[in-house]
Amino acid sequence: MKDDYEIVEKDGILIARPREGSKPDFEERFLRAGIPPAFLDRDFKNFMLNPDYPSLARARAAVEKFAELYPAVNGGLLIMGPTGVGKTHLAVALCKTLLMKGAHCIFVDFRDSMREYTSYPNQDRREDYLHYLGSAEVLIWDDFASRSLSDWEEDFLYRLIDKRYREGATTVLTTVHQGESLERVIGVRLRSRLYEMCREVEITAPDYRSKVRRLSYRKGGKFEEDKEG
């Protein structure tokens, strides 16, 4: 995916954008941005709501409004909530909407990004990867802070987030952590920076993804594909 992008200057800021060539259709553009194939059908309309948990509707409204207003937004988003409540669904819906508006987005899973960063054999390659993520017009980082970090990984994260903060680049994160829980994983310094650059969107609801799968099994005798991200 990295090779599909080039670094260009826009309004005095270096950003990552798709390389020149034939314009991809939207599905190809979604895939090139990093959206997993299994999530291509996610959008704001099919995000599951539950009247017993109004934070779901509030979260969808907040993220959809952000997408509507972009690029006239101030900062990014930190979408928080337990597993299975639709954080990734909202992040994908946002990414697809921004791509269709012409924004240059990179969607990346936190574990995958850390695995790629640590796989490079030398510092130059790791710095290239930091620059690649740091230069995206919109970086959407799914399942942020989903594992503990070494000191040098924490330093990488801070440098990346700080670079995007100083350049005014839009960063959207999803995470199961909140407050002290997030601080324990990423440290006080980085947590403080995220407070400055992201608006918090909190979802308080049970894991309805597994509930949907259980209901699907009871109805059909077999598991049907989960649609809730």
PDB file of N, CA and C in Angstrom, residues 1 4-5 27-35 95 99 104-108 132 140:
ATOM      1  N   MET A   1       0.819  -1.207   0.000  1.00  0.00           N
ATOM      2  CA  MET A   1       0.000   0.000   0.000  1.00  0.00           C
ATOM      3  C   MET A   1       0.854   1.258   0.000  1.00  0.00           C
ATOM      4  N   ASP A   4       1.819   2.866  -3.267  1.00  0.00           N
ATOM      5  CA  ASP A   4       0.766   3.483  -4.057  1.00  0.00           C
ATOM      6  C   ASP A   4       0.687   4.989  -3.835  1.00  0.00           C
ATOM      7  N   TYR A   5       1.455   5.511  -2.869  1.00  0.00           N
ATOM      8  CA  TYR A   5       1.372   6.920  -2.511  1.00  0.00           C
ATOM      9  C   TYR A   5       2.694   7.634  -2.784  1.00  0.00           C
ATOM     10  N   GLU A  27     -14.128   1.814  -5.161  1.00  0.00           N
ATOM     11  CA  GLU A  27     -13.762   0.616  -4.411  1.00  0.00           C
ATOM     12  C   GLU A  27     -12.255   0.428  -4.406  1.00  0.00           C
ATOM     13  N   GLU A  28     -11.630   0.620  -5.543  1.00  0.00           N
ATOM     14  CA  GLU A  28     -10.175   0.505  -5.592  1.00  0.00           C
ATOM     15  C   GLU A  28      -9.522   1.578  -4.740  1.00  0.00           C
ATOM     16  N   ARG A  29     -10.086   2.770  -4.767  1.00  0.00           N
ATOM     17  CA  ARG A  29      -9.533   3.856  -3.951  1.00  0.00           C
ATOM     18  C   ARG A  29      -9.645   3.530  -2.469  1.00  0.00           C
ATOM     19  N   PHE A  30     -10.779   2.938  -2.071  1.00  0.00           N
ATOM     20  CA  PHE A  30     -10.951   2.546  -0.670  1.00  0.00           C
ATOM     21  C   PHE A  30      -9.887   1.531  -0.273  1.00  0.00           C
ATOM     22  N   LEU A  31      -9.661   0.541  -1.143  1.00  0.00           N
ATOM     23  CA  LEU A  31      -8.685  -0.506  -0.838  1.00  0.00           C
ATOM     24  C   LEU A  31      -7.272   0.066  -0.786  1.00  0.00           C
ATOM     25  N   ARG A  32      -6.963   0.955  -1.709  1.00  0.00           N
ATOM     26  CA  ARG A  32      -5.626   1.552  -1.741  1.00  0.00           C
ATOM     27  C   ARG A  32      -5.374   2.421  -0.515  1.00  0.00           C
ATOM     28  N   ALA A  33      -6.434   2.984   0.034  1.00  0.00           N
ATOM     29  CA  ALA A  33      -6.285   3.792   1.243  1.00  0.00           C
ATOM     30  C   ALA A  33      -6.013   2.921   2.470  1.00  0.00           C
ATOM     31  N   GLY A  34      -6.281   1.605   2.352  1.00  0.00           N
ATOM     32  CA  GLY A  34      -6.011   0.704   3.463  1.00  0.00           C
ATOM     33  C   GLY A  34      -7.243   0.126   4.128  1.00  0.00           C
ATOM     34  N   ILE A  35      -8.448   0.454   3.625  1.00  0.00           N
ATOM     35  CA  ILE A  35      -9.664  -0.115   4.205  1.00  0.00           C
ATOM     36  C   ILE A  35      -9.693  -1.619   3.924  1.00  0.00           C
ATOM     37  N   CYS A  95     -13.737   7.452   6.564  1.00  0.00           N
ATOM     38  CA  CYS A  95     -12.680   7.373   5.551  1.00  0.00           C
ATOM     39  C   CYS A  95     -13.265   7.350   4.145  1.00  0.00           C
ATOM     40  N   LEU A  99     -12.674  10.199   1.259  1.00  0.00           N
ATOM     41  CA  LEU A  99     -12.088   9.818  -0.028  1.00  0.00           C
ATOM     42  C   LEU A  99     -12.968  10.263  -1.178  1.00  0.00           C
ATOM     43  N   HIS A 104      -7.086  12.826   0.764  1.00  0.00           N
ATOM     44  CA  HIS A 104      -6.098  11.752   0.665  1.00  0.00           C
ATOM     45  C   HIS A 104      -5.926  11.131   2.048  1.00  0.00           C
ATOM     46  N   CYS A 105      -6.472   9.933   2.209  1.00  0.00           N
ATOM     47  CA  CYS A 105      -6.542   9.289   3.516  1.00  0.00           C
ATOM     48  C   CYS A 105      -5.698   8.018   3.553  1.00  0.00           C
ATOM     49  N   ILE A 106      -5.169   7.733   4.715  1.00  0.00           N
ATOM     50  CA  ILE A 106      -4.543   6.443   4.985  1.00  0.00           C
ATOM     51  C   ILE A 106      -5.263   5.837   6.181  1.00  0.00           C
ATOM     52  N   PHE A 107      -5.788   4.634   5.997  1.00  0.00           N
ATOM     53  CA  PHE A 107      -6.459   3.890   7.058  1.00  0.00           C
ATOM     54  C   PHE A 107      -5.536   2.744   7.452  1.00  0.00           C
ATOM     55  N   VAL A 108      -5.190   2.663   8.733  1.00  0.00           N
ATOM     56  CA  VAL A 108      -4.222   1.641   9.152  1.00  0.00           C
ATOM     57  C   VAL A 108      -4.598   1.092  10.516  1.00  0.00           C
ATOM     58  N   TYR A 132       5.882   8.631   6.016  1.00  0.00           N
ATOM     59  CA  TYR A 132       4.728   8.214   5.219  1.00  0.00           C
ATOM     60  C   TYR A 132       3.428   8.399   5.994  1.00  0.00           C
ATOM     61  N   ILE A 140      -6.204   7.740   9.625  1.00  0.00           N
ATOM     62  CA  ILE A 140      -7.214   7.075  10.450  1.00  0.00           C
ATOM     63  C   ILE A 140      -6.571   5.824  11.017  1.00  0.00           C
TER      64      ILE A 140
END
